[in-house]
Coordinates of N, CA and C in Angstrom, one line a residue:
M1 N -28.0 -32.2 22.5 CA -28.1 -30.9 21.9 C -26.9 -30.6 21.1
P2 N -27.2 -30.5 19.9 CA -26.0 -30.1 18.8 C -25.6 -28.6 19.2
I3 N -24.3 -28.5 18.8 CA -23.7 -26.9 18.9 C -23.9 -26.5 17.4
S4 N -24.5 -25.3 17.5 CA -24.5 -24.7 16.1 C -23.3 -24.1 15.5
Y5 N -23.0 -23.7 14.5 CA -21.8 -23.2 13.7 C -21.7 -21.9 14.5
E6 N -22.7 -21.0 14.5 CA -22.5 -19.6 15.0 C -22.1 -19.7 16.5
T7 N -22.4 -20.7 17.3 CA -21.8 -20.9 18.8 C -20.6 -21.3 18.7
L8 N -20.2 -22.1 17.8 CA -18.6 -22.5 17.7 C -17.6 -21.3 17.3
V9 N -18.2 -20.4 16.4 CA -17.6 -19.2 16.0 C -17.6 -18.2 17.0
W10 N -18.7 -18.0 17.9 CA -18.7 -17.1 19.0 C -17.6 -17.6 19.9
I11 N -17.6 -18.6 20.4 CA -16.7 -19.4 21.5 C -15.2 -19.1 21.1
A12 N -15.1 -19.3 19.7 CA -13.6 -19.3 19.2 C -13.2 -17.7 19.0
K13 N -13.9 -16.9 18.7 CA -13.7 -15.6 18.7 C -13.3 -15.0 20.1
T14 N -14.2 -15.2 21.1 CA -14.0 -15.0 22.5 C -12.9 -15.3 23.1
F15 N -12.7 -16.7 23.2 CA -11.5 -17.1 23.6 C -10.4 -16.8 23.0
G16 N -10.1 -16.7 21.7 CA -9.3 -15.8 20.8 C -9.0 -14.7 21.4
L17 N -9.9 -13.9 21.4 CA -9.9 -12.4 22.1 C -9.1 -12.4 23.5
L18 N -9.6 -13.2 24.3 CA -9.2 -13.0 25.5 C -7.6 -13.8 25.8
Y19 N -7.4 -14.4 25.0 CA -6.0 -15.2 24.8 C -5.1 -14.2 24.4
L20 N -5.5 -13.3 23.2 CA -4.5 -12.5 22.8 C -4.6 -11.2 23.9
I21 N -5.5 -10.8 24.4 CA -5.6 -9.7 25.6 C -4.5 -10.3 26.8
A22 N -4.7 -11.4 27.1 CA -3.8 -12.0 28.0 C -2.2 -12.0 27.7
L23 N -2.0 -12.4 26.4 CA -0.6 -12.6 25.9 C -0.1 -11.1 25.6
S24 N -0.8 -10.0 25.5 CA -0.3 -8.9 25.3 C 0.2 -8.5 26.8
I25 N -0.9 -8.5 27.7 CA -0.5 -8.2 29.3 C 0.6 -8.7 29.8
I26 N 0.9 -9.9 29.5 CA 2.1 -10.8 29.6 C 3.6 -10.1 29.0
V27 N 3.4 -9.9 27.9 CA 4.8 -9.3 27.0 C 4.7 -7.9 27.5
L28 N 4.0 -7.1 27.9 CA 4.2 -5.6 28.6 C 4.7 -5.9 29.7
C29 N 4.2 -6.8 30.8 CA 4.7 -7.1 32.0 C 6.3 -7.3 32.1
Y30 N 6.6 -8.4 31.0 CA 8.0 -8.6 30.9 C 8.9 -7.4 30.5
A31 N 8.3 -6.6 29.4 CA 9.1 -5.6 28.7 C 9.3 -4.5 29.8
Y32 N 8.4 -4.3 30.9 CA 8.6 -3.3 31.6 C 9.1 -3.8 33.1
W33 N 9.2 -5.1 33.3 CA 9.7 -5.4 34.6 C 11.1 -4.7 35.0
P34 N 11.1 -4.2 36.2 CA 12.2 -3.4 36.6 C 13.8 -4.2 36.5
S35 N 13.6 -5.3 36.9 CA 14.8 -6.3 37.0 C 15.1 -6.5 35.4
K36 N 14.6 -6.3 34.4 CA 15.0 -6.6 32.9 C 15.6 -5.2 32.4
R37 N 15.5 -4.1 33.1 CA 15.9 -2.8 32.6 C 17.4 -2.7 32.1
K38 N 18.4 -3.5 32.9 CA 19.7 -3.6 32.9 C 19.9 -4.2 31.4
E39 N 19.3 -5.2 31.3 CA 19.3 -6.4 30.1 C 19.1 -5.7 28.9
F40 N 18.0 -4.8 29.0 CA 17.4 -4.2 27.9 C 18.3 -2.9 27.4
E41 N 19.0 -2.3 28.5 CA 19.8 -1.2 28.1 C 20.9 -1.6 27.5
E42 N 21.6 -2.7 27.9 CA 22.8 -3.4 27.3 C 22.6 -3.8 25.8
A43 N 21.3 -4.4 25.6 CA 21.0 -4.8 24.1 C 20.6 -3.6 23.3
S44 N 20.3 -2.6 23.8 CA 20.2 -1.3 22.9 C 21.3 -0.8 22.6
V45 N 22.7 -0.9 23.2 CA 23.8 -0.1 22.9 C 24.9 -1.1 22.2
I46 N 24.6 -2.5 22.5 CA 25.4 -3.5 21.8 C 26.0 -3.2 20.4
I47 N 24.8 -2.7 19.7 CA 25.2 -2.3 18.1 C 26.4 -1.5 17.9
F48 N 26.5 -0.7 18.9 CA 27.5 0.6 18.5 C 28.7 -0.1 19.1
N49 N 29.2 -1.1 19.7 CA 30.5 -1.6 19.9 C 31.4 -1.5 18.7
K50 N 32.6 -1.0 19.2 CA 33.7 -0.7 18.0 C 34.2 -1.7 17.7
E51 N 33.9 -3.2 17.5 CA 34.7 -4.3 17.1 C 34.7 -4.6 15.9
D52 N 36.1 -4.5 15.2 CA 36.3 -4.4 13.6 C 36.5 -5.7 13.2
R53 N 36.5 -6.9 13.9 CA 37.1 -8.2 13.5 C 35.8 -9.1 13.3
P54 N 36.2 -10.2 12.7 CA 35.3 -11.1 12.6 C 34.7 -11.7 13.9
W55 N 33.5 -12.6 14.0 CA 32.9 -12.9 15.2 C 33.6 -13.9 15.9
Q56 N 34.5 -14.9 15.4 CA 35.2 -15.7 16.1 C 36.9 -15.4 16.1

């Protein structure tokens, strides 16, 4: 039984949507994980470091 173009498009759209939803949930869980809080707080204030010298 040959698969029609419309069936392939439906499969691609469905699995693409599920993939993006799962990826979004993973990213949100990573961003709001309690043990990452300190790391993110340090990264948010590092730009205010008062170093006026070159990197090395």
